[in-house]
Short mmCIF file of C-alpha atoms in Angstrom, two decimals:
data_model
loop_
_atom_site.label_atom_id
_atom_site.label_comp_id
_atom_site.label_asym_id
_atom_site.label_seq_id
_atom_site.Cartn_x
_atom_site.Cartn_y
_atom_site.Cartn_z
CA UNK L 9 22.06 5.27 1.30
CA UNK L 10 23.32 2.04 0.37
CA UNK L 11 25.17 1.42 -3.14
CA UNK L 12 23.11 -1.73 -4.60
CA UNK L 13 22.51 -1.93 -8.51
CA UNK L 14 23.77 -5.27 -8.16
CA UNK L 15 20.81 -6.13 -5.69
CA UNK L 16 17.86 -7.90 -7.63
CA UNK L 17 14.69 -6.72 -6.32
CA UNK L 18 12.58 -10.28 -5.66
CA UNK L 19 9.40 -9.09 -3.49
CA UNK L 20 6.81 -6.38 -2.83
CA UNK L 21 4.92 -6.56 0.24
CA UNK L 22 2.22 -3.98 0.53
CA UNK L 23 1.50 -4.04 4.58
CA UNK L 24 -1.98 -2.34 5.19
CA UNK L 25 -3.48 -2.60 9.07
CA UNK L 26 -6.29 -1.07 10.69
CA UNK L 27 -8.79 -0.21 8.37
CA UNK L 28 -11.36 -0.22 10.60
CA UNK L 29 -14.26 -0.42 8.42
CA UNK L 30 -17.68 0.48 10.02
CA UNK L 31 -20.32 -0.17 7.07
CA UNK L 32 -24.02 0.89 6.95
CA UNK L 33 -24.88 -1.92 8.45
CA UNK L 34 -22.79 -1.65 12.17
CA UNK L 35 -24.53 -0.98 14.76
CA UNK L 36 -24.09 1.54 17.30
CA UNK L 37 -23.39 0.26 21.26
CA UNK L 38 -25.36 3.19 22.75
CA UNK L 39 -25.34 1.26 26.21
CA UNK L 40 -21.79 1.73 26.30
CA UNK L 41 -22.02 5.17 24.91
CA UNK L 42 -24.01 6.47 27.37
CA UNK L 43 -22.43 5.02 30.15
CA UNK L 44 -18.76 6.65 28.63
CA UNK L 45 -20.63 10.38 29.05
CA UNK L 46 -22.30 9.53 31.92
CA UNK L 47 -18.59 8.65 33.82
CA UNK L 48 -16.79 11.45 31.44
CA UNK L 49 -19.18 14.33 33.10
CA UNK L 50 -18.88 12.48 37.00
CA UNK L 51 -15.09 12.95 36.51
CA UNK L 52 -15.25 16.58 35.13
CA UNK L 53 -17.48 17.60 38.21
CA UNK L 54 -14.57 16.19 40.57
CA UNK L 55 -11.83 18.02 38.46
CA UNK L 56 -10.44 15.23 36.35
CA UNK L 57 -10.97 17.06 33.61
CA UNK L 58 -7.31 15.09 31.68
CA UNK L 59 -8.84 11.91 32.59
CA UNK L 60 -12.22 12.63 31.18
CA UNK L 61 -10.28 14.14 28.29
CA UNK L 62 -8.60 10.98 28.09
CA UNK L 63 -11.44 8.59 28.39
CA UNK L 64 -13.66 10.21 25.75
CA UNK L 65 -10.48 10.70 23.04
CA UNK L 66 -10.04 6.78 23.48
CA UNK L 67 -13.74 6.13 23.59
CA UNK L 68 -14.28 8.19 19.92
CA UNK L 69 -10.65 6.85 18.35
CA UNK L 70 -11.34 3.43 19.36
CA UNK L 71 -15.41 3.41 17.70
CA UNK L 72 -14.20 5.33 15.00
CA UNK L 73 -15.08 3.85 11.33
CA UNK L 74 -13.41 4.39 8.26
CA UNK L 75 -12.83 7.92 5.65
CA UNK L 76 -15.10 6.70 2.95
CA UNK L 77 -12.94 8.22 0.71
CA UNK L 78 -9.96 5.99 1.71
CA UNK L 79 -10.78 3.05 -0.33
CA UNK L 80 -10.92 4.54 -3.90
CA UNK L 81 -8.03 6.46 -2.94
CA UNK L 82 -5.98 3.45 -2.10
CA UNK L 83 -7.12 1.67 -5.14
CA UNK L 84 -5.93 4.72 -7.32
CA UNK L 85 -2.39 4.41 -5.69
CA UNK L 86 -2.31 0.86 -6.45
CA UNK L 87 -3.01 0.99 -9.72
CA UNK L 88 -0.24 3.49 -10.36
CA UNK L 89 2.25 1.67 -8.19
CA UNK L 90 1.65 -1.50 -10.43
CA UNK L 91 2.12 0.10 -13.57
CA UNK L 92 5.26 2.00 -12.91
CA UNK L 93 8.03 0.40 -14.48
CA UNK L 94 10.34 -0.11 -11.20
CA UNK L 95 7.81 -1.57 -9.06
CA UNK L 96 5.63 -3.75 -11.79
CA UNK L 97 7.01 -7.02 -12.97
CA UNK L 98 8.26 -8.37 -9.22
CA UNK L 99 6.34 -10.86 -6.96
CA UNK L 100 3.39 -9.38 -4.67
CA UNK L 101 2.12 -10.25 -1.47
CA UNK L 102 -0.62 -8.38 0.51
CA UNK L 103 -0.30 -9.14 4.19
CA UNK L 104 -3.38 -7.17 6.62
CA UNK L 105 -2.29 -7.53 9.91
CA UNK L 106 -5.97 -6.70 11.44
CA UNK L 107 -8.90 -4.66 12.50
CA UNK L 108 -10.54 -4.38 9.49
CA UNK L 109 -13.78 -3.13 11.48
CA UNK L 110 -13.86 -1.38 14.50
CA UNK L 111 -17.20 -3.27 15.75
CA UNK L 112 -16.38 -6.57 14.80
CA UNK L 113 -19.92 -6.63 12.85
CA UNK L 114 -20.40 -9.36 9.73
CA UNK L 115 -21.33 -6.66 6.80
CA UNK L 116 -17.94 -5.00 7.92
CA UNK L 117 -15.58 -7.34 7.85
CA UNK L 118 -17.59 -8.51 4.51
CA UNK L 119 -16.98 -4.84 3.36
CA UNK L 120 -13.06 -4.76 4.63
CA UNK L 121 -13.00 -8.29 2.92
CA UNK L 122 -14.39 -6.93 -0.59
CA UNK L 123 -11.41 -3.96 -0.43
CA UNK L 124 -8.33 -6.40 0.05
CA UNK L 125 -9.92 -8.63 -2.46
CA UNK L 126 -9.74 -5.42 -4.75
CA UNK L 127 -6.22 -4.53 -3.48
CA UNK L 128 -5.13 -7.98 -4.37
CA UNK L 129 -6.32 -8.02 -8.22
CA UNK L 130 -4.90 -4.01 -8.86
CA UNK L 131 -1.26 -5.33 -7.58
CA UNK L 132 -1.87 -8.79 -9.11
CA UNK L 133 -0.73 -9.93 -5.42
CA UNK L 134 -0.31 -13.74 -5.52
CA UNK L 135 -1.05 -14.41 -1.97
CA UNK L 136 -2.58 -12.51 0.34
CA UNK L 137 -2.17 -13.42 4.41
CA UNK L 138 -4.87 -11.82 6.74
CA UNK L 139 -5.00 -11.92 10.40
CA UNK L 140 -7.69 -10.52 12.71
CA UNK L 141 -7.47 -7.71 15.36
CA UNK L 142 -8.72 -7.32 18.94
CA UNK L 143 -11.56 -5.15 17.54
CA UNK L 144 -12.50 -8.00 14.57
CA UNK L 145 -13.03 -9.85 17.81
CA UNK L 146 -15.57 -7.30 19.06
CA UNK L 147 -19.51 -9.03 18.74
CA UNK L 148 -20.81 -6.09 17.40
CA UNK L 149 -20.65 -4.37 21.34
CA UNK L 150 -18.39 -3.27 23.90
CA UNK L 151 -16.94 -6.77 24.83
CA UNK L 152 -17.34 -5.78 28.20
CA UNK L 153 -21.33 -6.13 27.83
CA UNK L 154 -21.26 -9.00 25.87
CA UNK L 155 -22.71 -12.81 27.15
CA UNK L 156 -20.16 -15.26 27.31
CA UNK L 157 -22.99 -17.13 24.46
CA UNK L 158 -22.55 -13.58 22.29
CA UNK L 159 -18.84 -13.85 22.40
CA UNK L 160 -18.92 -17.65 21.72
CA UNK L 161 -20.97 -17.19 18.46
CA UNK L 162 -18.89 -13.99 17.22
CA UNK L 163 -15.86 -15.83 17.94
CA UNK L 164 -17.37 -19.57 15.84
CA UNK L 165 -18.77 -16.97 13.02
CA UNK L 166 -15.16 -15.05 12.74
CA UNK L 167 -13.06 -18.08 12.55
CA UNK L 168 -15.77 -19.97 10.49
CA UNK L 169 -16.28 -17.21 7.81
CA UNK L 170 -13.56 -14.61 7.25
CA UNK L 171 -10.71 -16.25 9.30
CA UNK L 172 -8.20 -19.58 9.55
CA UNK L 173 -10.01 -21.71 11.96
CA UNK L 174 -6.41 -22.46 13.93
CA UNK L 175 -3.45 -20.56 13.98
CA UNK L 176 -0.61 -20.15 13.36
CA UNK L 177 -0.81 -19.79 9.83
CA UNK L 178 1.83 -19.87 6.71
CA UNK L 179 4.18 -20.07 5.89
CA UNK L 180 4.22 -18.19 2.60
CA UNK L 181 7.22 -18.81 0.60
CA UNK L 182 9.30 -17.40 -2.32
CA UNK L 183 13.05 -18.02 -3.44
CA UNK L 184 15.71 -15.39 -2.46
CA UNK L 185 17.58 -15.39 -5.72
CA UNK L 186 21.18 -16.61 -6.53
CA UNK L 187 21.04 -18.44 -3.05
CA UNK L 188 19.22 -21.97 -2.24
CA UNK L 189 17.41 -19.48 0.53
CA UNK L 190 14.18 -18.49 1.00
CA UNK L 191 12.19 -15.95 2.53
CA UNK L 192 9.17 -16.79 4.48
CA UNK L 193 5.93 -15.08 6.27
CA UNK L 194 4.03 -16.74 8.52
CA UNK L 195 1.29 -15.00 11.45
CA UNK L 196 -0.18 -15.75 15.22
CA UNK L 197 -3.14 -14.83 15.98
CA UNK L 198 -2.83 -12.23 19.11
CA UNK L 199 -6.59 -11.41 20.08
CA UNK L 200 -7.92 -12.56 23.00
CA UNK L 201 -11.52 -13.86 22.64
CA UNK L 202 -12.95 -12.42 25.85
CA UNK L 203 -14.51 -10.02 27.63
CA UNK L 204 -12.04 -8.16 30.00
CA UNK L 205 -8.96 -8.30 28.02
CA UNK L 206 -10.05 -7.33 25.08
CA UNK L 207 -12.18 -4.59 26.40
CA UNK L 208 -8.59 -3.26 27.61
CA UNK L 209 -7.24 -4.09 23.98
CA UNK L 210 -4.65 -6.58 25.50
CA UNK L 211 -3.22 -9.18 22.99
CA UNK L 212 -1.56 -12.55 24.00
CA UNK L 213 0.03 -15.08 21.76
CA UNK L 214 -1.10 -18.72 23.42
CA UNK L 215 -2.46 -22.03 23.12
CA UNK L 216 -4.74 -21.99 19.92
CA UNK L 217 -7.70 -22.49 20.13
CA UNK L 218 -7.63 -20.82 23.90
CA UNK L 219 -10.78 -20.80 25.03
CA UNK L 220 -10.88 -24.67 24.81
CA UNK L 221 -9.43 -27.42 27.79
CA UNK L 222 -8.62 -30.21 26.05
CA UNK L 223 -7.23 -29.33 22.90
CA UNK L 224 -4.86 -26.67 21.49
CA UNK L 225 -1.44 -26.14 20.85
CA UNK L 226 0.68 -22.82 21.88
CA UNK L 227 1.33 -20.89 19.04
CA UNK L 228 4.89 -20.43 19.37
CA UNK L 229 5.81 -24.26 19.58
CA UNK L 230 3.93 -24.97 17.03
CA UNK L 231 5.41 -22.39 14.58
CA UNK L 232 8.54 -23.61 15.78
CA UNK L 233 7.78 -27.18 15.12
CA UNK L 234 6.65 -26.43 11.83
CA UNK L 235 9.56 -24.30 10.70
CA UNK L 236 11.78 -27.41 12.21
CA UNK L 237 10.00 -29.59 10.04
CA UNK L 238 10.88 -27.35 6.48
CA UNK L 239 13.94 -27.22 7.27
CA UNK L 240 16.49 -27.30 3.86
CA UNK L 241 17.52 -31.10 3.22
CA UNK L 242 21.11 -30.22 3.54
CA UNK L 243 20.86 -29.22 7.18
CA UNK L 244 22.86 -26.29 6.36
CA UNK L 245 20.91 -24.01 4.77
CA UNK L 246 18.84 -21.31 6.72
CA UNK L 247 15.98 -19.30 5.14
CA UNK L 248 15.20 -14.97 6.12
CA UNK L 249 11.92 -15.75 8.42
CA UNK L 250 9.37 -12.30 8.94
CA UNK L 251 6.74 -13.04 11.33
CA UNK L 252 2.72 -11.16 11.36
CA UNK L 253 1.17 -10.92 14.38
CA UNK L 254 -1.45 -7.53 15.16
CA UNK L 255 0.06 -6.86 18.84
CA UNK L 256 3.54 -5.49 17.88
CA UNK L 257 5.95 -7.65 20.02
CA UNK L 258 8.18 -4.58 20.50
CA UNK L 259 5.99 -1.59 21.46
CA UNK L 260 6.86 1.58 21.02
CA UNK L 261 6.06 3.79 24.27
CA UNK L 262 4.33 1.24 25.66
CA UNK L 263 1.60 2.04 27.71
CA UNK L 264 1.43 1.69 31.69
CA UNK L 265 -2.29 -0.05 31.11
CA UNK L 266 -3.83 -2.06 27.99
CA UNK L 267 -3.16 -1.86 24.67
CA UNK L 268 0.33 -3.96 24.40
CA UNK L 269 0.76 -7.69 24.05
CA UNK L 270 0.84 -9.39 27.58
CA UNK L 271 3.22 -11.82 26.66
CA UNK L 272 5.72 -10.03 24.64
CA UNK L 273 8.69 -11.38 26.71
CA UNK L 274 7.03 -15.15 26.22
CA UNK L 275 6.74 -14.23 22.34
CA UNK L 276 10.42 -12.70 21.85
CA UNK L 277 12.09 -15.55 23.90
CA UNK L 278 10.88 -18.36 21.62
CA UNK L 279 11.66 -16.08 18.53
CA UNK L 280 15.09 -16.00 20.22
CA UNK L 281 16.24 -19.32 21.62
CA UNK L 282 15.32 -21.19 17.86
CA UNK L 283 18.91 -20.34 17.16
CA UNK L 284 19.71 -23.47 19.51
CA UNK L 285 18.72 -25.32 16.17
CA UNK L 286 21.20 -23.48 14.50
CA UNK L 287 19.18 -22.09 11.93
CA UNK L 288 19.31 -18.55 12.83
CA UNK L 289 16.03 -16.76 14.72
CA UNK L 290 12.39 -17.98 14.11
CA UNK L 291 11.59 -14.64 13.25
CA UNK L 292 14.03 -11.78 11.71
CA UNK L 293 11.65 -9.41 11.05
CA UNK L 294 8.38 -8.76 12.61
CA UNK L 295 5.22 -7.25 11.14
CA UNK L 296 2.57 -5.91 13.23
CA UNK L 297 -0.87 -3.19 13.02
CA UNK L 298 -2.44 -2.12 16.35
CA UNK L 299 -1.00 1.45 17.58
CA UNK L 300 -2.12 3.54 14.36
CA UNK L 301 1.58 4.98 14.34
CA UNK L 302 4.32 3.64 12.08
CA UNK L 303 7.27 2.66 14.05
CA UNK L 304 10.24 2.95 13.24
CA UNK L 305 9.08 7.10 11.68
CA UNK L 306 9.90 8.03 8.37
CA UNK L 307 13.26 8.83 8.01
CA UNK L 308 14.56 6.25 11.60
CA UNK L 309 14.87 3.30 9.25
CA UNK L 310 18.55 1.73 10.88
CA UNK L 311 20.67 1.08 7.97
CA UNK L 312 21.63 -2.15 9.45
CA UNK L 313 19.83 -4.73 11.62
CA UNK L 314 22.69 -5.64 13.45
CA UNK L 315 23.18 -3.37 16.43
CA UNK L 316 19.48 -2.66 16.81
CA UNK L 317 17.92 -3.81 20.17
CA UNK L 318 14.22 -3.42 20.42
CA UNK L 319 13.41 -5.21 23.64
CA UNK L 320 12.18 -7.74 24.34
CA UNK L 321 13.90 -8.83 20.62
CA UNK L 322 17.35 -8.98 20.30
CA UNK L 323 20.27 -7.96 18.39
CA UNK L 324 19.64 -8.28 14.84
CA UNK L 325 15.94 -8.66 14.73
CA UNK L 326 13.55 -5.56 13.72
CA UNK L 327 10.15 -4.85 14.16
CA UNK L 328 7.89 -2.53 11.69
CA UNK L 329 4.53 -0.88 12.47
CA UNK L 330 1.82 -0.20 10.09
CA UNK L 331 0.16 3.15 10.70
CA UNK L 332 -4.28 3.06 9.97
CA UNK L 333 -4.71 2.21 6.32
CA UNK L 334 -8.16 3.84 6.59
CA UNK L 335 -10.00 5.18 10.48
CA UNK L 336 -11.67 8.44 10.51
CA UNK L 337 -9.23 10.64 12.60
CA UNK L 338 -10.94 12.45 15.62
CA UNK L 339 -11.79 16.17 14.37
CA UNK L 340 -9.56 17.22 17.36
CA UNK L 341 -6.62 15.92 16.07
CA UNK L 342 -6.96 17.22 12.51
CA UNK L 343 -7.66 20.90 13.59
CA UNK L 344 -4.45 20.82 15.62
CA UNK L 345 -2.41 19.77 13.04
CA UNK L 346 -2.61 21.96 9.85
CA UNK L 347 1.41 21.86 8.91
CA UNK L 348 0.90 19.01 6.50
CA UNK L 349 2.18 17.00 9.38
CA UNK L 350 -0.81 15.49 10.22
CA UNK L 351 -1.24 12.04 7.81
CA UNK L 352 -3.92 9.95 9.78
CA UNK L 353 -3.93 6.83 6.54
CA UNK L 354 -1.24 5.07 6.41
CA UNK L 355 0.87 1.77 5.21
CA UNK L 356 4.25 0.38 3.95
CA UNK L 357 5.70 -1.40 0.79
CA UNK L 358 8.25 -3.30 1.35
CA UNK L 359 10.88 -4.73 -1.29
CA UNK L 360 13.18 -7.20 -0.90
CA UNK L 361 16.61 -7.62 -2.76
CA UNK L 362 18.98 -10.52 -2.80
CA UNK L 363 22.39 -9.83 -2.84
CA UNK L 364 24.63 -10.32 -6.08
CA UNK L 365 25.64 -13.72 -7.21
CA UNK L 366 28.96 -13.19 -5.70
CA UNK L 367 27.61 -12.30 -2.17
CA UNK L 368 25.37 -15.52 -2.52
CA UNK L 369 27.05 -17.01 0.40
CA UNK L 370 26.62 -13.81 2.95
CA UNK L 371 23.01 -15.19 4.08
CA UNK L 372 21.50 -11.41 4.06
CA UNK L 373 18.92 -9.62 2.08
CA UNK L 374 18.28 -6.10 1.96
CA UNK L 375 14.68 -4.38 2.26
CA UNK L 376 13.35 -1.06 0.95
CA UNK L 377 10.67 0.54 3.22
CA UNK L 378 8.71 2.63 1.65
CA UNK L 379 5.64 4.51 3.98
CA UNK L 380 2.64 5.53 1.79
CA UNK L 381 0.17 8.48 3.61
CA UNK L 382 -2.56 11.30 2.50
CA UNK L 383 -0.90 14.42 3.94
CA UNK L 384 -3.99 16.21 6.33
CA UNK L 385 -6.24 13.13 5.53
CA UNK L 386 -7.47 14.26 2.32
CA UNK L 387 -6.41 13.52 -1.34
CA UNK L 388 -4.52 11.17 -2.52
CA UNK L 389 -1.87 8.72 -1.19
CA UNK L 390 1.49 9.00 -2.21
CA UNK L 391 4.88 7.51 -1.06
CA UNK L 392 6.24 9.76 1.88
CA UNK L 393 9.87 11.20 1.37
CA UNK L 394 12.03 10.81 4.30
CA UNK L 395 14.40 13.78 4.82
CA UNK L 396 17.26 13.61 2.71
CA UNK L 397 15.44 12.77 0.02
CA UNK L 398 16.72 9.08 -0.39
CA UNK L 399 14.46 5.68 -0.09
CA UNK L 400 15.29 3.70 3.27
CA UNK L 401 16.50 0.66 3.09
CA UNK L 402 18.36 -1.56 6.07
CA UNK L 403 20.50 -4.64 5.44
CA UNK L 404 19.39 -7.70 7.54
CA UNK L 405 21.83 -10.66 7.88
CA UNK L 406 19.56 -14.15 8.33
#
């Protein structure tokens, strides 16, 4: 635990991801569904009983909407963390870093879109930064199913109603205090817009929009451009940079098939080589959703970035996961886990400090992660104590 009354705290951001909303309205794929028992019994009679076992689990967690209890809950937690006296009074951002339905369906992203607007007035947040997930990109089906016309108009309705018709967007930006620094947050958009990879749940970071031939601009350049462009008159001065995207870049376990971001290497190169402009990494921290799991676990926080190598990202850089803000856990999982152990809703506060006046010139900040969960899925959410008792925090040099 680090020694810093003389930090000044400067910025909360409350991180939710993977709410997952399935309203009234959603409809139910029972194509799909059918075909998934159909297959799940063919491999049972041929003894592949894990694989069926497997198939089904990712089948249910994948469909799965939200607790409906999980939204007043949240909003009760909010309210309380904005009036306590050492969290109210600093500047707050709420970033979503996507799947706020798990069909993709218009009344739920209106839904998921009525609950951030809520979480945004309780924490007086004065911006809020929202990116869509591979299941947001869903059109209301299995994507697999889907017409190439179905997936056109999902994809023009998405981008035309609830989402930033290009990407990348930001950057947001606030002053880091006692220094002529800033910190800033900007996103990619990592969902792929088709049928095959996003059946898989495969993210890529490309040329935006990339379903078009003659126009578009990759991401990554572009971000890069842009940074170049807002770049401190003095030509000295370099700014702490966090970067949202739903595909963690770094991913934890990753597995052998689907799920991960297919051009993680691509992605952590360019966040890398912008230090030829000599104004540090395009990205020191990176925000991401996706795996239901918050990475690093409670309690792993590094105390310093420096010495932390989360391939493909390099020395210095971290990357934090969001667990589900919201998904109905599979009733499997929450009879085998009775031990209090088991905390299916998740997200993370984070609070950033600038260092005392005297430290102005050290060009680091330092950040509190806090991980709010309901213990067994029920009740309310409270902030999760890491052992030892103390509040993590890790010192990040920009």
């Amino acid at each position: 635990m680090m020694n810093y009354r003389d930090y000044q705290a400067f910025l909360h951001i409350v991180h939710v991801s993977d709410m997952h909303c399935r309203d009234g309205s959603s409809p139910t794929d029972l194509r799909a569904e059918r075909a998934v028992q159909r297959l799940a019994r063919q491999l049972r009679r041929t003894g592949a009983h894990p694989i069926a076992d497997w198939l089904e689990s990712s089948w249910e967690q994948g469909l799965a909407g939200h607790d409906p209890s999980a939204h007043d809950r949240m909003c009760r937690f909010l309210r309380w963390f904005a009036a306590d006296r050492h969290f109210g009074g600093i500047e707050c951002w709420l970033l979503d870093t996507g799947d706020l339905s798990s069909m993709g369906d218009l009344g739920s992203l209106d839904t998921a879109r009525r609950w951030l607007d809520d979480y945004c007035r309780i924490v007086r947040a004065t911006r809020m930064l929202v990116l869509y997930g591979n299941h947001d990109a869903w059109p209301c089906r299995f994507p697999l199913a889907a017409p190439r016309a179905e997936l056109e108009a999902h994809r023009n309705a998405l981008r035309s109603r609830f989402f930033p018709p290009l990407w990348p967007q930001g950057p947001l930006a606030v002053d880091i205090p006692h220094t002529r620094s800033r910190l800033l947050l900007s996103s990619v958009n990592s969902a792929i817009d088709d049928r095959w990879y996003n059946t898989w749940a495969y993210g890529s970071v490309e040329r935006d929009p990339h379903w078009t031939s003659s126009r578009g601009v990759h991401q990554m350049q572009k971000l890069a451009d842009d940074t170049e462009r807002g770049f401190h008159r003095d030509l000295v001065t370099r700014d702490f940079r966090i970067l949202a995207v739903h595909h963690p870049v770094h991913y934890p376990q990753r597995p052998a098939f689907g799920m991960a971001l297919r051009n993680a290497d691509e992605v952590a190169d360019a966040l890398i080589a912008f230090d030829r402009r000599q104004r540090g990494k395009l990205a020191h921290l990176v925000l991401s959703g996706h795996t239901h799991a918050p990475f690093p676990v409670l309690g792993a926080l590094p105390r310093y970035a420096k010495g932390q190598h989360l391939q493909p990202l390099t020395d210095g850089q971290l990357q934090l996961i969001a667990g589900s803000l919201s998904q109905m856990p599979r009733a499997a999982d929450r009879a085998a886990c009775r031990d209090g152990r088991f905390v299916p809703h998740q997200f993370q506060v984070l609070t950033f400090f600038a260092p005392p006046v005297w430290q102005r010139h050290h060009h680091h900040v330092l950040m509190e992660r806090r991980i709010v969960g309901r213990p067994g899925g029920t009740g309310d959410f409270r902030i999760l104590v890491p052992p030892g008792g103390h509040v993590e925090s890790v010192l990040m040099e920009y």
